[in-house]
XYZ file of C-alpha atoms in Angstrom:
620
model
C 131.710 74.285 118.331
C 131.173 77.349 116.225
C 128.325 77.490 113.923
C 128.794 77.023 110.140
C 128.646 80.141 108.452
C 124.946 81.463 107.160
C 123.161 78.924 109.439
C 121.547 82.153 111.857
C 120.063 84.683 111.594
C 122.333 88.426 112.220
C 119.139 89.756 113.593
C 117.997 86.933 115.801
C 118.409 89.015 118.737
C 116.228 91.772 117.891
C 113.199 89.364 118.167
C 109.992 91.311 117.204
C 112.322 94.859 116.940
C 113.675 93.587 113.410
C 111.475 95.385 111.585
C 112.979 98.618 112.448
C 115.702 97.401 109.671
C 113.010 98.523 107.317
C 113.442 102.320 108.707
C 115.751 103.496 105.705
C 113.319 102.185 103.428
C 110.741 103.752 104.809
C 112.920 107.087 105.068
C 113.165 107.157 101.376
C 109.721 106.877 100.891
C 109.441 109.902 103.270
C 111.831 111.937 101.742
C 110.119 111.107 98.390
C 106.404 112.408 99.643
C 108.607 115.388 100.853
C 110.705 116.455 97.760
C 108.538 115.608 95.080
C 105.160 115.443 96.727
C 102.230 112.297 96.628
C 102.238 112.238 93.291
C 105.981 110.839 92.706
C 105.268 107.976 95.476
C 103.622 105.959 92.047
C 107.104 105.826 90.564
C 108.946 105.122 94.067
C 110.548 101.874 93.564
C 111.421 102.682 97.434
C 107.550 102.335 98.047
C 107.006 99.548 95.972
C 109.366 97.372 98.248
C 107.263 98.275 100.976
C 103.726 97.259 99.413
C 105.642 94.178 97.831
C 106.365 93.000 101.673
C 103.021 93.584 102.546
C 101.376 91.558 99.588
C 103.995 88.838 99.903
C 102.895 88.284 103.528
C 99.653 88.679 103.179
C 99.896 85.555 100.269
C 101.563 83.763 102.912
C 99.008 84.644 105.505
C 95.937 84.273 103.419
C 96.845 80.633 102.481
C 97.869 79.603 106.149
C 94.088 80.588 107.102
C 92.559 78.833 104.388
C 94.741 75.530 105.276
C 93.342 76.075 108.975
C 89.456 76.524 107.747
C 89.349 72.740 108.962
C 85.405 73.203 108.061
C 86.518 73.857 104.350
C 89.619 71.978 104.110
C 89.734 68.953 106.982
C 88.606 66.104 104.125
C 91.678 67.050 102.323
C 94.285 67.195 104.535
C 97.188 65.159 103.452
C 98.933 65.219 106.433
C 95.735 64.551 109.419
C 97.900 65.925 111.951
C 98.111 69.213 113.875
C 100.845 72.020 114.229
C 102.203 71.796 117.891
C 103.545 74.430 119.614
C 107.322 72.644 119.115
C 106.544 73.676 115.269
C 104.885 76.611 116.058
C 107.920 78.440 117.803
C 110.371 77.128 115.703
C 108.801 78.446 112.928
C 107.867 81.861 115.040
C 110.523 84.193 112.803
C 108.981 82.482 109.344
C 108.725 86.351 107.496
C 112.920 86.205 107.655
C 113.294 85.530 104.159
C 111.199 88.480 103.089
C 112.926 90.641 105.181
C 116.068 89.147 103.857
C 114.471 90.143 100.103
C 113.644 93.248 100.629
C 116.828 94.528 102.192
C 118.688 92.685 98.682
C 115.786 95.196 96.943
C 117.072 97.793 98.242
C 120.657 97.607 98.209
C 120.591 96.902 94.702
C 118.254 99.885 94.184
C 120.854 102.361 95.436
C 120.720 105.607 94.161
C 120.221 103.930 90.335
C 116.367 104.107 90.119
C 114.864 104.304 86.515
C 111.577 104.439 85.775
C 109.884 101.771 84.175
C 106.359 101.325 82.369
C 103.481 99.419 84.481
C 103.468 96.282 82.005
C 105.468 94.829 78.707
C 104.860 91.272 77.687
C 108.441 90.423 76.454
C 109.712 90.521 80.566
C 107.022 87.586 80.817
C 108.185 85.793 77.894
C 111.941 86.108 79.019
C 111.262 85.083 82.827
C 108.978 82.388 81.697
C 111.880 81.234 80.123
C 114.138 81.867 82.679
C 112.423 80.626 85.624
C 112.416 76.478 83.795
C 115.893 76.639 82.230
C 117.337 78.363 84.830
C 115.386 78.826 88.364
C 114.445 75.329 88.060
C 117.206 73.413 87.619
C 119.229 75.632 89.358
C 116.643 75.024 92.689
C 116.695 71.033 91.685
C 120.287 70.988 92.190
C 121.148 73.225 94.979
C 118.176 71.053 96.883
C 119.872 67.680 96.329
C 122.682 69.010 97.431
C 121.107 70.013 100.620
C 120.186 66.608 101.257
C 123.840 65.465 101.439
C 126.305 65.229 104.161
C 127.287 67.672 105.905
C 125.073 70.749 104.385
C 121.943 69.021 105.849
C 122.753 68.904 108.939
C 124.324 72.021 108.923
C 121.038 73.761 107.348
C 118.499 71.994 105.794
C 117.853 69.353 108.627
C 115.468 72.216 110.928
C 113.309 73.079 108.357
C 112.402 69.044 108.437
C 111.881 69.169 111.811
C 107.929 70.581 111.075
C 106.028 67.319 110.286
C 103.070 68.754 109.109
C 103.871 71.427 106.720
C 102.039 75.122 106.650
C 102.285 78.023 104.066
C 104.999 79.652 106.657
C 106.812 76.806 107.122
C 108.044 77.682 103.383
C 109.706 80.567 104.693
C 111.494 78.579 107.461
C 115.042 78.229 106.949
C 118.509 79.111 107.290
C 120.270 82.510 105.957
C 122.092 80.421 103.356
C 118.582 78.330 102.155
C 116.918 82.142 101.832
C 120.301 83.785 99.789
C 119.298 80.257 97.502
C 115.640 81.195 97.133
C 116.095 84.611 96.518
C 118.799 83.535 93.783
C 116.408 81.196 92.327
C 113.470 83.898 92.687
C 115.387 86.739 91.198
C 117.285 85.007 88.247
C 114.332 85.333 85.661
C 113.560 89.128 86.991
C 117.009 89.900 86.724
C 117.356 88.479 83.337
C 113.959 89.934 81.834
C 115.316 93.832 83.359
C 118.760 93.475 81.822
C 117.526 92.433 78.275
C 115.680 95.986 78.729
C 111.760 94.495 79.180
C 111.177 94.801 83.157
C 108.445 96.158 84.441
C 106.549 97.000 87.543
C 103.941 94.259 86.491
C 106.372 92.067 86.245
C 107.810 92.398 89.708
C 104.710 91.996 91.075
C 103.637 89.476 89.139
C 106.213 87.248 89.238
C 106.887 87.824 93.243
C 103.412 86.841 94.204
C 102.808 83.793 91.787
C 105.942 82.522 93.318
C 105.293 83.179 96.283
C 101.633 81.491 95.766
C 102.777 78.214 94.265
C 105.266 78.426 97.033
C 102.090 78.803 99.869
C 100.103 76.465 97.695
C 102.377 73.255 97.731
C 103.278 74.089 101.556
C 99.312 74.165 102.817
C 98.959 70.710 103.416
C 95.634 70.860 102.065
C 95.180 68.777 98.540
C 93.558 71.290 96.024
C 94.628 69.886 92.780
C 91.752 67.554 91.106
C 92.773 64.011 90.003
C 90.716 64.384 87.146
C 92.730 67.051 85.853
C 95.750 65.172 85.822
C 93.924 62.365 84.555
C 92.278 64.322 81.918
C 95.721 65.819 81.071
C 98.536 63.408 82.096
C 101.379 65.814 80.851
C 100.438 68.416 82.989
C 101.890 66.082 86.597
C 104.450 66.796 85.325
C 104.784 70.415 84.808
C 103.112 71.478 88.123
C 103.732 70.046 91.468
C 100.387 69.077 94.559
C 101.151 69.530 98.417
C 100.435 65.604 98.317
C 103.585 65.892 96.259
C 105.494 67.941 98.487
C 104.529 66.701 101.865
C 105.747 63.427 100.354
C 109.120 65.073 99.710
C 108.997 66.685 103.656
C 108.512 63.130 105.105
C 110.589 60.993 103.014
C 113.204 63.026 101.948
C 114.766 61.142 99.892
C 112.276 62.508 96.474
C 110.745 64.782 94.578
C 112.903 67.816 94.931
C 111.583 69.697 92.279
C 110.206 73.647 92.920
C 107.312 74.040 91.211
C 107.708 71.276 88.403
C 108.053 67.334 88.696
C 109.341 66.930 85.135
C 113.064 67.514 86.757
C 112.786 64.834 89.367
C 111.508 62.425 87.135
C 115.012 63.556 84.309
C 116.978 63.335 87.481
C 115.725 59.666 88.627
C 114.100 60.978 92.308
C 110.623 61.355 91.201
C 108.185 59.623 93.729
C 106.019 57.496 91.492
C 103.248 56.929 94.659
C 102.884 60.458 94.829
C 99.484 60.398 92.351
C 98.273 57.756 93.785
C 98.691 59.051 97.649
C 97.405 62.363 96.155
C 94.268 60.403 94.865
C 93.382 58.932 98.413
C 93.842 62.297 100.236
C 91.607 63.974 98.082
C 88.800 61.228 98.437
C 88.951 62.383 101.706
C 90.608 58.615 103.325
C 92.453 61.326 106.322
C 89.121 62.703 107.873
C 88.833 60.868 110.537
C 85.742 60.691 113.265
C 86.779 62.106 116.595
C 86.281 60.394 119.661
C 85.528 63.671 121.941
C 84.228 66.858 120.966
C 84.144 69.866 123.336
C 81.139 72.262 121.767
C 82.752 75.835 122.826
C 81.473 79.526 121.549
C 82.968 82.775 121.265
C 83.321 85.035 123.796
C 83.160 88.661 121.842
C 84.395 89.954 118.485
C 87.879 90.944 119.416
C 88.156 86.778 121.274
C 86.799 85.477 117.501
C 89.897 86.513 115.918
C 91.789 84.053 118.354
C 91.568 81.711 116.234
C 93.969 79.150 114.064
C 92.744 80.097 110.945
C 93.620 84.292 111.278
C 96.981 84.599 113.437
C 99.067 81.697 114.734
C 100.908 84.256 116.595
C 97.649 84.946 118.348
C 96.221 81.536 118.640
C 99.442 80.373 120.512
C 99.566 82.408 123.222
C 96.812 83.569 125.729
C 94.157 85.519 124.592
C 94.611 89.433 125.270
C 93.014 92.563 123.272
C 96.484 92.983 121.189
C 96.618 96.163 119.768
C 97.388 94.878 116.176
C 93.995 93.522 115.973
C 91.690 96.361 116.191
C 91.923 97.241 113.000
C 90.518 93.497 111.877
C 87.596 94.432 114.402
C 85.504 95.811 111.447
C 85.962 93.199 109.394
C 85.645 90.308 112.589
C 82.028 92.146 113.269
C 80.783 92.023 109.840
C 81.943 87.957 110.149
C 79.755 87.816 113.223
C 76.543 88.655 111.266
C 77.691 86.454 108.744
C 77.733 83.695 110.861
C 74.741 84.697 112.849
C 72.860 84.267 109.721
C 73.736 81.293 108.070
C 76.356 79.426 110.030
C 76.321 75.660 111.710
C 78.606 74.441 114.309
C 81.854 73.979 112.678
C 85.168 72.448 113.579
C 87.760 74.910 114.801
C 90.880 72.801 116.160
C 92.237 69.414 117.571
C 94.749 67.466 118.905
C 95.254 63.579 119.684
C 95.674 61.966 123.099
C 96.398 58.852 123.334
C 95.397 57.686 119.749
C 92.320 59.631 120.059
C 90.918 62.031 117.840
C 89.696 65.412 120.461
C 87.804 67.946 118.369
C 86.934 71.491 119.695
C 83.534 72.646 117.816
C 81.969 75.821 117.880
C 78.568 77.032 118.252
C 78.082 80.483 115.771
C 77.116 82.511 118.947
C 78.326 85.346 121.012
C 78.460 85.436 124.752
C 75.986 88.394 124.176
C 73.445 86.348 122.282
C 72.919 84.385 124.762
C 71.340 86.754 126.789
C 68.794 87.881 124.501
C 65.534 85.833 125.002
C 64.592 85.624 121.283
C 68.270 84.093 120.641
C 67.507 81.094 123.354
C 65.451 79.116 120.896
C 68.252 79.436 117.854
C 71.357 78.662 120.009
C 69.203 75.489 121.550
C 68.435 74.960 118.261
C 72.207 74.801 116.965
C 73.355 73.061 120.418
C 70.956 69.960 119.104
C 72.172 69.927 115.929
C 75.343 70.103 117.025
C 74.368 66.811 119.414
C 72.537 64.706 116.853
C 75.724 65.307 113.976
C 78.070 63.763 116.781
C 75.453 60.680 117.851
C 75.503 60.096 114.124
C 79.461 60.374 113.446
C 79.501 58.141 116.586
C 81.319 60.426 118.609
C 82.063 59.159 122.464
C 81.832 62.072 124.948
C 80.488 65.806 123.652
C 81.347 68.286 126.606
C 79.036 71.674 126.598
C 81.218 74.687 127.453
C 80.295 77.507 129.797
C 77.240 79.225 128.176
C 76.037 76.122 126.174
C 75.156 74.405 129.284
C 73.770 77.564 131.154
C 71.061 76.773 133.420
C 68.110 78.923 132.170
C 69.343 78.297 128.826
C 68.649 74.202 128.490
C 69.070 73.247 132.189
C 72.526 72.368 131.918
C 72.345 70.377 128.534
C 69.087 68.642 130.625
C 66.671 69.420 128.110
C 68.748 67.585 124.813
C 69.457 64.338 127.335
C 65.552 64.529 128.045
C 64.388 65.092 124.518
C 66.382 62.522 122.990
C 66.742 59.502 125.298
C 68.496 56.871 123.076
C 71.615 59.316 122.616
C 74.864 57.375 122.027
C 77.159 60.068 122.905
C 77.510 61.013 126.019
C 76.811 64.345 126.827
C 78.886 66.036 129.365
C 78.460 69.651 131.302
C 82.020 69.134 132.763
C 80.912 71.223 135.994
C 81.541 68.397 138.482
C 85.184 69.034 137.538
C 84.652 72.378 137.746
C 83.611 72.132 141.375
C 86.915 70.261 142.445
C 89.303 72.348 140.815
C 87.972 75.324 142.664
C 87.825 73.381 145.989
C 91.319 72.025 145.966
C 92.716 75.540 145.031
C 91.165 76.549 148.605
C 93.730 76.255 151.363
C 93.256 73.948 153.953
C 93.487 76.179 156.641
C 90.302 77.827 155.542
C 87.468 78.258 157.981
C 85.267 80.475 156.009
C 84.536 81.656 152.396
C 82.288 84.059 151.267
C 80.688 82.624 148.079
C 78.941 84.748 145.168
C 76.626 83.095 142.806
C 75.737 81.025 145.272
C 72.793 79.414 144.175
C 74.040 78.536 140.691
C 74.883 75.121 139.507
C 78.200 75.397 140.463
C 77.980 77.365 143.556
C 75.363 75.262 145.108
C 77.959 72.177 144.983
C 81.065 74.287 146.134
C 78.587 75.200 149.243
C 77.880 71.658 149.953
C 80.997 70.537 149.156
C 82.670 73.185 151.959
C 80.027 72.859 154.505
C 81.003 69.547 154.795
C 84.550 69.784 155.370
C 82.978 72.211 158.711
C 84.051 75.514 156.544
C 81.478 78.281 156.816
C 80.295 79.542 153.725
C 78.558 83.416 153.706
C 76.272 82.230 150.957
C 75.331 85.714 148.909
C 71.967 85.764 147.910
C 68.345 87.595 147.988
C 66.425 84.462 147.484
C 65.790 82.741 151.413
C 63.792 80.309 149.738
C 66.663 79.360 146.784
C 69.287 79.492 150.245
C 66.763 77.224 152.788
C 66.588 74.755 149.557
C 69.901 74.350 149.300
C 70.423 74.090 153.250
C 68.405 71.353 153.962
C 70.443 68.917 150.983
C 73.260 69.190 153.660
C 73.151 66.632 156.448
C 71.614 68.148 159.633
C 74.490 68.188 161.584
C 76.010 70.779 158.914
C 73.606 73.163 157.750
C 74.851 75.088 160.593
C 78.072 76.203 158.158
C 75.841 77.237 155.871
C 75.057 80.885 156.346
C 72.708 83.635 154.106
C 74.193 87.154 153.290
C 72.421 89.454 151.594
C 75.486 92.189 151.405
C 79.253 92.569 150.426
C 79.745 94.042 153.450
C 79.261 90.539 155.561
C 82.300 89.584 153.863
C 84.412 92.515 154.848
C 86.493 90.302 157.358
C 86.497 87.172 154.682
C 89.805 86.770 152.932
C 88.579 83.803 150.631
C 86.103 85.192 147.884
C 84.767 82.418 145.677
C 83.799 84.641 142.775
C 80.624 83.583 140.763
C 78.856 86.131 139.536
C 80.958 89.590 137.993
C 82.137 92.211 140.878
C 82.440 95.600 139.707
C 84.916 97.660 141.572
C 82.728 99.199 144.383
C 81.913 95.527 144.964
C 85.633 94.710 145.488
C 86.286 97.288 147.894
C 84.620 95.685 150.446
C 87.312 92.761 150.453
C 89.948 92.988 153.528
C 93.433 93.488 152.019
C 95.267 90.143 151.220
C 91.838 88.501 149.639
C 91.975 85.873 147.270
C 89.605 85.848 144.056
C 89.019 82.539 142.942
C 86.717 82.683 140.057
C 84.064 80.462 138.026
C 82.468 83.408 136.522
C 82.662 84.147 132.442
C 83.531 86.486 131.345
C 86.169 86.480 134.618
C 86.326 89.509 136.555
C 88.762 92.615 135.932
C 91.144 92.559 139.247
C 90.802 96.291 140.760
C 92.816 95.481 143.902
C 96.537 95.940 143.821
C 96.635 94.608 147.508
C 94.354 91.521 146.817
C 94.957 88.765 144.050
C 93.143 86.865 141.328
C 92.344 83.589 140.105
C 92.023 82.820 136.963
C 89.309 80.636 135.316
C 88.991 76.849 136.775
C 91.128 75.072 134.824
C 93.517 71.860 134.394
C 96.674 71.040 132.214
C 96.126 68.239 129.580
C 98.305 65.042 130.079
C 101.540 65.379 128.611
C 101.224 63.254 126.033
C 99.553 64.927 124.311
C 100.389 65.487 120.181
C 99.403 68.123 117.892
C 98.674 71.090 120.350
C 99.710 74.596 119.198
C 96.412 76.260 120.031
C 95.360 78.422 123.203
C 91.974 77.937 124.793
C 91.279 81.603 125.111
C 92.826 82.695 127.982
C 94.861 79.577 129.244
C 98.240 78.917 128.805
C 99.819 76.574 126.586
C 98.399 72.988 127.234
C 95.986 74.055 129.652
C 92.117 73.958 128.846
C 89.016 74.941 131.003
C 87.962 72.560 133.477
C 84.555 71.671 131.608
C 86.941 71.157 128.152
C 88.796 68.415 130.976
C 85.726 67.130 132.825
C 84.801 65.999 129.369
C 88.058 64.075 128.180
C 88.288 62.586 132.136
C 84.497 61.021 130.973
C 85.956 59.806 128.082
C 89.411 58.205 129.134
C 86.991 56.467 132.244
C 84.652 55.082 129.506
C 82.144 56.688 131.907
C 78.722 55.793 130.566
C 75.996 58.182 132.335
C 75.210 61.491 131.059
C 76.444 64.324 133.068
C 73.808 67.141 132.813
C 72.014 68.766 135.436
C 72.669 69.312 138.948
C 76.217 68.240 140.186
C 76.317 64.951 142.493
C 78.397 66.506 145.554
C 79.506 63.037 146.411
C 80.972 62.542 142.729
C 83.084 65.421 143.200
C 86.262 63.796 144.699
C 85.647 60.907 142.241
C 85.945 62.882 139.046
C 88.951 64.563 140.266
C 90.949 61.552 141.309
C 90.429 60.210 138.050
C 91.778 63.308 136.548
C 94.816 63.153 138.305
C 94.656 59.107 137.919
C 94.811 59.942 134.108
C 97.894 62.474 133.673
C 95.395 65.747 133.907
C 97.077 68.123 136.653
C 96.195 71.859 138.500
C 96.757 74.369 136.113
């Protein structure tokens, strides 16, 4: 069956090459600077498409971060959900109605450009005007309409489809819902130039409040006082609330109004609850205690931009150095000393498994910070604070991620267990998990491994685990006495697999490299072709060896019931999370009621990873 007519996009299969349609446009404005010099670019309506686009998306993009600053906005959320990555995707391609504008922009330009003065009050008077008698209804109408058999299933139906609305899920729609908009956006411009008072102000003006109110009712994030409706009771119904809106996106059957109620309520589909839901959300009745918390940090400045709150289309896929954010490293460094001053722990994502509320929190710090001794005492210091806020919220399970449970730092999250004894939450390191995810991604046929790192935490327990299982481990360290320690915890009759090196060079005929602590690439070359990196180093190490392969970080994929997921943990792929991040919800779902800090019990290893496969967690 065909498609109805306007329902796709003409461009769809360019993907992220569309923006190349803007390549006249931005051939005017180069023949422009060329004919008449730098000057005449003030004038160039050509130009002023461009920086429109730009300030359009940047309205769009400024209000999606501010609806994802869960530590500003999270009380008011009138929808408690998460964006999955279902939403995410389907909403990838949001910026087509802008592209859509400014191609109208500049076909009606043409060669029939007239210059106009910066600013003249009468085009606001006349679009004023314009946008409620005309825009208004116009958009009231044509939105009804929508609703009805067959044009809603035909083109309204997908932009339902995102439960929890976002600023760019305004721009996701159909051709035909964006040639609407646009009519609806342009009427009062067009009106105000042909009565001879448009203006560049005006353009501008008008585009971005529009486009505000627009990104304002679509943030999901109640910012609209009761009190001033109560204090004013006209005024509900001359400007709408995303309480009001988000009502319309689940119900569907009211308030269909733009920007302003009063036309539902003339045409009988006002939503008389919507004050009073809009009431509760802003008392803050949505935030919600979570039941697990996973305390993470950032890695560097260019990994803090991988965040919700800057660029979904960064967030949602793996972590990489993308070359459209060094620019934003300026501005992410000068955050980093913002938050190394006078920043807490705050809330950065979550999802719900299960019925349970999972938090990720983050600790202010830098993977380089904690490295420099006169930072210990502060990051300790925020890693307790951190603690105590979740024993109070009554929080279940807090799991430590990979630096905030390093072993010279607080003894693997030892020293908070120690200090405060009558914790309620459990705290968590996750590395017992750790352990077993690297071991089972050993083949079985493995008789020896050569084993960096290996009197850490982590490598320790891999060692004991392996020697065990009669696998001989080249242990790599300088320390005999840190080695003969570890030795004699194995049972007699296998500290014989145990074995010291002191030298990459032992391991020249070892094809299984358990990687924890960073190789540089003269270390690598002593690997035999066909070796196998499996790593529990961070950050992980940079594969030199085109005839050898890598692991990545341990890790495990969530269950997959999972809701509300639309957000990559750093490097991992979609639904996958580091095997601490895991080790701390498979504590949780087992109602597990020990602390695990410290040294890892070898003999809980197989344990903890039968119960994550027991509870829907799988190799990643």
């Amino acid at each position: 069956m065909a498609a109805p007519p306007l329902s796709s996009w003409p461009w769809a299969s360019l993907g992220s090459y569309k923006y190349v349609l803007y390549g006249p446009v931005v051939w005017k404005v180069a023949e422009e600077w060329r004919q008449q010099g730098a000057a005449a670019l003030v004038g160039s309506w050509w130009l002023h498409l461009l920086l429109l686009f730009a300030a359009r998306g940047l309205t769009y993009q400024f209000w999606y971060a501010y609806g994802n600053m869960l530590f500003f906005t999270r009380r008011r959320r009138v929808v408690p959900d998460s964006v999955d990555f279902r939403q995410v995707d389907a909403e990838w391609d949001w910026d087509n109605f802008l592209l859509l504008q400014t191609l109208i922009g500049a076909t009606a330009l043409g060669s029939q450009q007239q210059l106009l003065c910066m600013w003249d009050p009468r085009g606001w008077a006349i679009a004023l005007l314009l946008h409620v008698f005309v825009s208004e209804p116009l958009f009231y109408w044509a939105h009804r309409a929508l609703h009805r058999a067959p044009l809603f299933s035909r083109y309204h139906a997908a932009h339902h489809h995102s439960s929890v609305t976002t600023p760019l899920t305004a721009g996701f729609g159909t051709p035909l819902e964006s040639l609407l908009l646009t009519l609806v956006m342009g009427a009062p411009l067009a009106g105000a130039f042909l009565m001879g008072a448009g203006s560049v102000g005006l353009v501008y003006g008008h585009a971005l409040m529009f486009d505000y109110l627009r990104s304002m009712g679509y943030s999901n994030v109640e910012v609209i006082s009761p009190r001033v409706f109560e204090a004013v009771p006209p005024l509900r119904y001359l400007i709408y609330t995303p309480t009001y809106l988000s009502l319309h996106h689940r119900e569907k059957d009211s308030n269909f109004c733009l920007f302003m109620p009063l036309f539902d309520l003339l045409g009988g589909t006002l939503n008389h609850k919507s004050w009073e839901v809009q009431k509760e959300v802003y008392s803050g009745k949505n935030d919600k205690v979570p039941d697990f918390v996973f305390l993470a940090h950032v890695v560097d400045i260019m990994a803090s931009m991988h965040v919700p709150f800057v660029l979904r289309s960064c967030s949602s896929t793996p972590f990489a150095n993308h070359f459209i954010l060094l620019p934003f490293w300026p501005v992410a460094f000068v955050f980093m000393l913002l938050l190394w001053c006078c920043s807490k722990t705050f809330l950065v994502s979550f999802y719900r498994l299960r019925g349970n509320l999972h938090q990720m929190w983050t600790v202010p710090r830098y993977g380089f910070q904690y490295f420099i001794p006169a930072a210990k005492k502060g990051i300790n210091e925020q890693i307790e604070l951190a603690i105590l806020r979740a024993d109070k919220m009554g929080v279940k399970v807090l799991s430590l991620a990979a630096l905030n449970k390093n072993e010279a730092l607080n003894g693997g999250g030892t020293l908070f267990v120690n200090k405060h004894p009558d914790l309620r939450v459990r705290v968590v390191h996750g590395n017992t998990l750790t352990a077993a995810v690297i071991l089972n991604e050993i083949p079985s046929n493995v008789k020896d491994v050569f084993l960096t790192g290996a009197t850490s935490k982590l490598g320790r327990a891999i060692a004991l685990y392996l020697c065990r299982k009669k696998i001989r481990v080249l242990m790599l360290t300088m320390s005999s006495e840190r080695f003969l320690k570890i030795q004699r915890e194995a049972p007699a009759e296998f500290q014989q697999y145990l074995v010291q090196v002191t030298k990459y060079q032992s391991a020249q005929n070892c094809k299984t490299w358990l990687v924890g602590k960073w190789l540089s690439p003269r270390e690598q070359r002593w690997a035999p072709a066909g070796t196998h990196f499996h790593q529990f180093v961070v950050p992980p190490i940079i594969g030199f060896r085109r005839d050898c392969t890598y692991g990545k970080l341990a890790a495990m994929r969530l269950p997959k019931d999972v809701q509300g997921l639309g957000y990559c943990e750093y490097t991992m792929e979609r639904g996958v999370v580091h095997a601490c991040h895991a080790g701390g919800v498979v504590h949780f779902l087992e109602g597990w009621e020990h602390h695990e800090v410290g040294a890892i019990d070898v003999d809980r290893i197989d344990v903890v990873w039968k119960a994550a496969l027991k509870h829907g967690l799988t190799p990643a």
